[in-house]
JSON list of C-alpha atoms in Angstrom, two decimals:
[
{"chain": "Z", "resi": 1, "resn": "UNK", "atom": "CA", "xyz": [-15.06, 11.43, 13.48]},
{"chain": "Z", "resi": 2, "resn": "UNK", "atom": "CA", "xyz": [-16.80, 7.91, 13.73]},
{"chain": "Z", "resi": 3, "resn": "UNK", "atom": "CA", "xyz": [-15.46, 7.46, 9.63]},
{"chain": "Z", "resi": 4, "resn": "UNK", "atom": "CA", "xyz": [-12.10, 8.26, 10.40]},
{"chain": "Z", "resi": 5, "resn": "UNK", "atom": "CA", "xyz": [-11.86, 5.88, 12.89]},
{"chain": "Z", "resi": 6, "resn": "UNK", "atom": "CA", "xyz": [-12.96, 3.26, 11.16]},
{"chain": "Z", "resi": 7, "resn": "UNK", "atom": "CA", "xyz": [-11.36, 3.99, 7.63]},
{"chain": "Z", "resi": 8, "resn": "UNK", "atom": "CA", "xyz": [-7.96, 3.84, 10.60]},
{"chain": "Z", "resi": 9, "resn": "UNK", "atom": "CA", "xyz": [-9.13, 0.32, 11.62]},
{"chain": "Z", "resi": 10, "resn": "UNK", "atom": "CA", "xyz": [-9.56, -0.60, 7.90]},
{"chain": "Z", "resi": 11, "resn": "UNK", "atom": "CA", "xyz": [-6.04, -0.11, 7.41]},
{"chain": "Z", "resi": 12, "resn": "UNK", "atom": "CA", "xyz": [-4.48, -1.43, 10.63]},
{"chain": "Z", "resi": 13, "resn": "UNK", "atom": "CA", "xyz": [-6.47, -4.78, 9.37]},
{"chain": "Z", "resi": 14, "resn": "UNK", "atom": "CA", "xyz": [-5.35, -4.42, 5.37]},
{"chain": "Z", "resi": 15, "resn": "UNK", "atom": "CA", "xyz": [-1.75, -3.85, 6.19]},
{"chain": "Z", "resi": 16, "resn": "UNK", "atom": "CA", "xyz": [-1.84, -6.38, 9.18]},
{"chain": "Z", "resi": 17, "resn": "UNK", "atom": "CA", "xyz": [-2.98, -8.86, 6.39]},
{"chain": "Z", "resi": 18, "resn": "UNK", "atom": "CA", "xyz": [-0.82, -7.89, 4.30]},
{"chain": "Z", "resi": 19, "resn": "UNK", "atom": "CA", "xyz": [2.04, -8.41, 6.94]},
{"chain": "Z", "resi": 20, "resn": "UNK", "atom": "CA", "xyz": [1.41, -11.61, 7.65]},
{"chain": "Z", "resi": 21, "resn": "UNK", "atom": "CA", "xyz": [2.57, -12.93, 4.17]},
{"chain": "Z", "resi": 22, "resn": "UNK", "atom": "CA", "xyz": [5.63, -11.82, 5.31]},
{"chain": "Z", "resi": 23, "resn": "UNK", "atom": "CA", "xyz": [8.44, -14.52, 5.05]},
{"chain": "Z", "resi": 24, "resn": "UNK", "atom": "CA", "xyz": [9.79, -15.27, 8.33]},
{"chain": "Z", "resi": 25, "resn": "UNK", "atom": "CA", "xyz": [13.30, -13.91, 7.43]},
{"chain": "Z", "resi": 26, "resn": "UNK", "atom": "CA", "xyz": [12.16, -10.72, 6.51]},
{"chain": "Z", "resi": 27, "resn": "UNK", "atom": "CA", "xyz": [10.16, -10.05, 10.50]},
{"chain": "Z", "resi": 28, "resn": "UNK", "atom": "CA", "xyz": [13.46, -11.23, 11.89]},
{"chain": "Z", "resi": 29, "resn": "UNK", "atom": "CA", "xyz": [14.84, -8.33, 9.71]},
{"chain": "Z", "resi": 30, "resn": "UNK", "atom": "CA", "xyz": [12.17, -5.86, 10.81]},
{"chain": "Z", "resi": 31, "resn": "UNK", "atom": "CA", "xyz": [12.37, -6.68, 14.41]},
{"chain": "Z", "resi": 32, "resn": "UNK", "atom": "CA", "xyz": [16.40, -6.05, 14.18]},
{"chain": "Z", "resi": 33, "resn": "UNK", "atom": "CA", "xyz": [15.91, -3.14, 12.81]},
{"chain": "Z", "resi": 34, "resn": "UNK", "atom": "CA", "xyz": [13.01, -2.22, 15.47]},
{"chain": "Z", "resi": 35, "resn": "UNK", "atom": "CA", "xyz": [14.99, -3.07, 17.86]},
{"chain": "Z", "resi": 36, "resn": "UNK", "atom": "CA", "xyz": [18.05, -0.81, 16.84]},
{"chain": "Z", "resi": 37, "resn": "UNK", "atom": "CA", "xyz": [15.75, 2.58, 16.90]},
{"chain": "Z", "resi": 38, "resn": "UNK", "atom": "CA", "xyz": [14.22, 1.47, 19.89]},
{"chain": "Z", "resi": 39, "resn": "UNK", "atom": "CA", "xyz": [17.74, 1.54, 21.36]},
{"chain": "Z", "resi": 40, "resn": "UNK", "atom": "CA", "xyz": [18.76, 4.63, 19.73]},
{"chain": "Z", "resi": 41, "resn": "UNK", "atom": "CA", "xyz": [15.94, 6.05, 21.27]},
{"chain": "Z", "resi": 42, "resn": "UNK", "atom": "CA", "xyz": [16.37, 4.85, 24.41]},
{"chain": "Z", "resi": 43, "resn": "UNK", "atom": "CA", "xyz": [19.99, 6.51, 24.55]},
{"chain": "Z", "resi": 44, "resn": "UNK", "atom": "CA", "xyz": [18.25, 9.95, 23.21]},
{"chain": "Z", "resi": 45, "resn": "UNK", "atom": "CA", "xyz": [15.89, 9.83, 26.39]},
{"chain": "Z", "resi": 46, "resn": "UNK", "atom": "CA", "xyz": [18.53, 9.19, 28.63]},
{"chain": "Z", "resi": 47, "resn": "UNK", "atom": "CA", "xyz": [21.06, 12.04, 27.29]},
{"chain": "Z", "resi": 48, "resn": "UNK", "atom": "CA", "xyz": [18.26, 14.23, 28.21]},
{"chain": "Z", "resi": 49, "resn": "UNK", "atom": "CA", "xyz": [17.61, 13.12, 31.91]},
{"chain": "Z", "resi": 50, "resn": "UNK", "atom": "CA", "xyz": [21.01, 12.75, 32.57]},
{"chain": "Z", "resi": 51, "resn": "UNK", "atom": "CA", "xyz": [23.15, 14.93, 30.60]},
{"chain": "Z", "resi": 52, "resn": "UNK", "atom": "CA", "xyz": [25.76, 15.27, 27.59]},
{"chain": "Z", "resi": 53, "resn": "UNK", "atom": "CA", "xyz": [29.07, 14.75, 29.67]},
{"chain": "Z", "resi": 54, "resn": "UNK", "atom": "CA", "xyz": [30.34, 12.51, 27.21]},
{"chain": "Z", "resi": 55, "resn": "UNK", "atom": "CA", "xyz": [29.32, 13.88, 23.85]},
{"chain": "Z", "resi": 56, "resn": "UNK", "atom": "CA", "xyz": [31.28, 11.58, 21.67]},
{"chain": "Z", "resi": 57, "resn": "UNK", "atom": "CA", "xyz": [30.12, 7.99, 23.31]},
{"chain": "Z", "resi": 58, "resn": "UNK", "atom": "CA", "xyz": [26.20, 9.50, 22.94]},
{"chain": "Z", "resi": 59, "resn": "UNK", "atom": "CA", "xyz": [26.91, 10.54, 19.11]},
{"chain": "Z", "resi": 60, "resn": "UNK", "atom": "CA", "xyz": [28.74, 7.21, 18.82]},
{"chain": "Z", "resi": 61, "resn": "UNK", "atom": "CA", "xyz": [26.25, 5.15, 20.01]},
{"chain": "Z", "resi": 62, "resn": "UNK", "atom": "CA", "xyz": [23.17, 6.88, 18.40]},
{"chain": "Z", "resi": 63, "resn": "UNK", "atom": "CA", "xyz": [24.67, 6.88, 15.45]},
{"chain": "Z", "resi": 64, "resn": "UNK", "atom": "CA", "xyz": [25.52, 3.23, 15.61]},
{"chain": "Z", "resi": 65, "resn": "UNK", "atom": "CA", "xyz": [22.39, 1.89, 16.01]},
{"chain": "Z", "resi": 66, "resn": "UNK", "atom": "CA", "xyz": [20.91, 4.15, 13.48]},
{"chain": "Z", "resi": 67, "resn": "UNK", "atom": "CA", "xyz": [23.57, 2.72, 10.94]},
{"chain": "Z", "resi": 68, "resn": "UNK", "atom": "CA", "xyz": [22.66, -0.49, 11.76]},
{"chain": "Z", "resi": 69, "resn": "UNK", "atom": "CA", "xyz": [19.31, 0.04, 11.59]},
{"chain": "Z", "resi": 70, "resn": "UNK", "atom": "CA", "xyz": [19.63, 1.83, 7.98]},
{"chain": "Z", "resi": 71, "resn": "UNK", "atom": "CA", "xyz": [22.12, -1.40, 6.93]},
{"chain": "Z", "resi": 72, "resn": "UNK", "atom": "CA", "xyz": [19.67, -3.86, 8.14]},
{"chain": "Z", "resi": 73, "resn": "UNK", "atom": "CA", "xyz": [17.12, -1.90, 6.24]},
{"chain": "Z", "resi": 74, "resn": "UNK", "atom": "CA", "xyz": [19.20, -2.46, 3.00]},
{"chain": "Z", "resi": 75, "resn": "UNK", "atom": "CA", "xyz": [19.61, -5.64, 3.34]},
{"chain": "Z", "resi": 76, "resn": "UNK", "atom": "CA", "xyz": [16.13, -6.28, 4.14]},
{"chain": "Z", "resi": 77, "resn": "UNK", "atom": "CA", "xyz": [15.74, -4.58, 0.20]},
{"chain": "Z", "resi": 78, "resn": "UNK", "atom": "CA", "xyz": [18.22, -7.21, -0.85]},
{"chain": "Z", "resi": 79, "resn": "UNK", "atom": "CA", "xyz": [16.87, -10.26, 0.62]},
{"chain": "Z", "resi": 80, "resn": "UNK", "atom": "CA", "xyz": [13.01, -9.84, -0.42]},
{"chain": "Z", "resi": 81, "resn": "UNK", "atom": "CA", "xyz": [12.52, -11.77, -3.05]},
{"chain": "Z", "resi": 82, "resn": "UNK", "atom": "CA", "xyz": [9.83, -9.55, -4.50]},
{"chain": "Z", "resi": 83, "resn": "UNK", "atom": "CA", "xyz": [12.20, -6.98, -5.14]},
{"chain": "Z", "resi": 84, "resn": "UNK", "atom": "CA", "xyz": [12.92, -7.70, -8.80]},
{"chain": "Z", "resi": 85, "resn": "UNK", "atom": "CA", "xyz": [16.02, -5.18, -8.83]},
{"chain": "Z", "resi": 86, "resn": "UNK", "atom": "CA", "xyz": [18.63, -7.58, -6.70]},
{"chain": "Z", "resi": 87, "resn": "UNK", "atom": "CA", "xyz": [16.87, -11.36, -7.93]},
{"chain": "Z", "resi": 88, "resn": "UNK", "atom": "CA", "xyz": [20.30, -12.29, -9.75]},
{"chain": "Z", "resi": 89, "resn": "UNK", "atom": "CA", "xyz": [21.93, -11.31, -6.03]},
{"chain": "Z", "resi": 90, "resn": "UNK", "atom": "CA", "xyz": [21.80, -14.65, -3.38]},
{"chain": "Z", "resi": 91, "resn": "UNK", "atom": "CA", "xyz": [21.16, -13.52, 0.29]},
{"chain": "Z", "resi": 92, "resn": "UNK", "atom": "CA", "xyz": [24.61, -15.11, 1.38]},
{"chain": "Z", "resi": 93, "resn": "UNK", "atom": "CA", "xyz": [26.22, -12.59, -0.53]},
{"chain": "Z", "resi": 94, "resn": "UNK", "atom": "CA", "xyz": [23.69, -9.13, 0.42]},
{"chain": "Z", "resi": 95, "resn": "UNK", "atom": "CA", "xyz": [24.62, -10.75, 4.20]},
{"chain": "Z", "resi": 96, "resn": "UNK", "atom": "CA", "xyz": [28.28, -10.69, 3.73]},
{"chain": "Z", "resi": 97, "resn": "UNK", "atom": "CA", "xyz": [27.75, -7.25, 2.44]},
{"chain": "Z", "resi": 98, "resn": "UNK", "atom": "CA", "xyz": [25.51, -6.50, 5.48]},
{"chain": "Z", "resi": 99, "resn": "UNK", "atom": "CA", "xyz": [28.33, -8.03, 8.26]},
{"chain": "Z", "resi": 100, "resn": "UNK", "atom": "CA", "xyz": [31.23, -6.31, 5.65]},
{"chain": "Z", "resi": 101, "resn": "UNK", "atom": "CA", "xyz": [29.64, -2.87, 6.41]},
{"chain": "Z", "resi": 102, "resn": "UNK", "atom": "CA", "xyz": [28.63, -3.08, 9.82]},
{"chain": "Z", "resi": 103, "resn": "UNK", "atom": "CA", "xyz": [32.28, -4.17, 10.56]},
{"chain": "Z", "resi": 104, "resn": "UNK", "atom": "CA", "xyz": [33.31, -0.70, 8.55]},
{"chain": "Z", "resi": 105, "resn": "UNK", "atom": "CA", "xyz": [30.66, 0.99, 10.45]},
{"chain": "Z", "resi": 106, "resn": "UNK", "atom": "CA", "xyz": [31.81, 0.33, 14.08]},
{"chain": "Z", "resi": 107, "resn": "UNK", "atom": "CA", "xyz": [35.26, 0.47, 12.86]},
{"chain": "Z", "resi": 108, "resn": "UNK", "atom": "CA", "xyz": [34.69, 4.07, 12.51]},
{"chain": "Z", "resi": 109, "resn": "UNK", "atom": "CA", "xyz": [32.77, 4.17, 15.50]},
{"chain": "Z", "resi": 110, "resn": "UNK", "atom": "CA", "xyz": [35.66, 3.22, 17.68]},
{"chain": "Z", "resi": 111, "resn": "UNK", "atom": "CA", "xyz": [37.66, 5.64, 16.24]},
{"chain": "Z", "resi": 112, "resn": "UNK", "atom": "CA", "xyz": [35.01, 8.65, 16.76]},
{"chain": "Z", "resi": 113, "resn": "UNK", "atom": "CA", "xyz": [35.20, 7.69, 20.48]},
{"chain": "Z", "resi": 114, "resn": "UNK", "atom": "CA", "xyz": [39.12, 8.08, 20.49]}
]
């Protein structure tokens, strides 16, 4: 057991290096999108102490954060500029695609809630 724990350690410190070449824009990124399942969960804990009265604002606002969170995750593909598929993109226009979908997004969430 002693090996596994250390071989654990050895990656927590590789990837933590590795993490902290990061570009600032891109933690911002990954701390939105943190953030968003962190809320999602939140909502999931407290439909199960409390209850499902209203179904519709619980799927709605699950569902919303998990968009967001899968949006932000897209344009966190977009923006990296090691990502050699979108380098003839700019980020102005993968973040007008990212605020032109999350307006579609909640659009539709709004009307889910009636």
């Amino acid at each position: 057991m002693p090996r596994a724990t250390s071989d654990a350690r050895l990656l927590i410190q590789s990837l933590s290096k590795a993490y902290a070449a990061t570009p600032t824009n891109l933690k911002i990124i990954d701390l939105y999108v943190v953030f968003a399942v962190a809320t999602a969960l939140i909502q999931v804990a407290y439909m199960g102490l409390v209850g499902t009265f209203p179904f519709n604002s619980f799927l709605s606002g699950v569902l919303s954060c998990i968009g967001t969170a899968v949006l932000a995750v897209c344009l966190r593909i977009q923006v990296n500029k090691d990502n050699k598929e979108f380098k003839d993109l700019p980020p102005e226009r993968a973040f007008a695609d990212f605020v032109l979908c999350n307006l579609v997004l909640h659009l539709v969430i709004m009307n889910f809630l009636g």
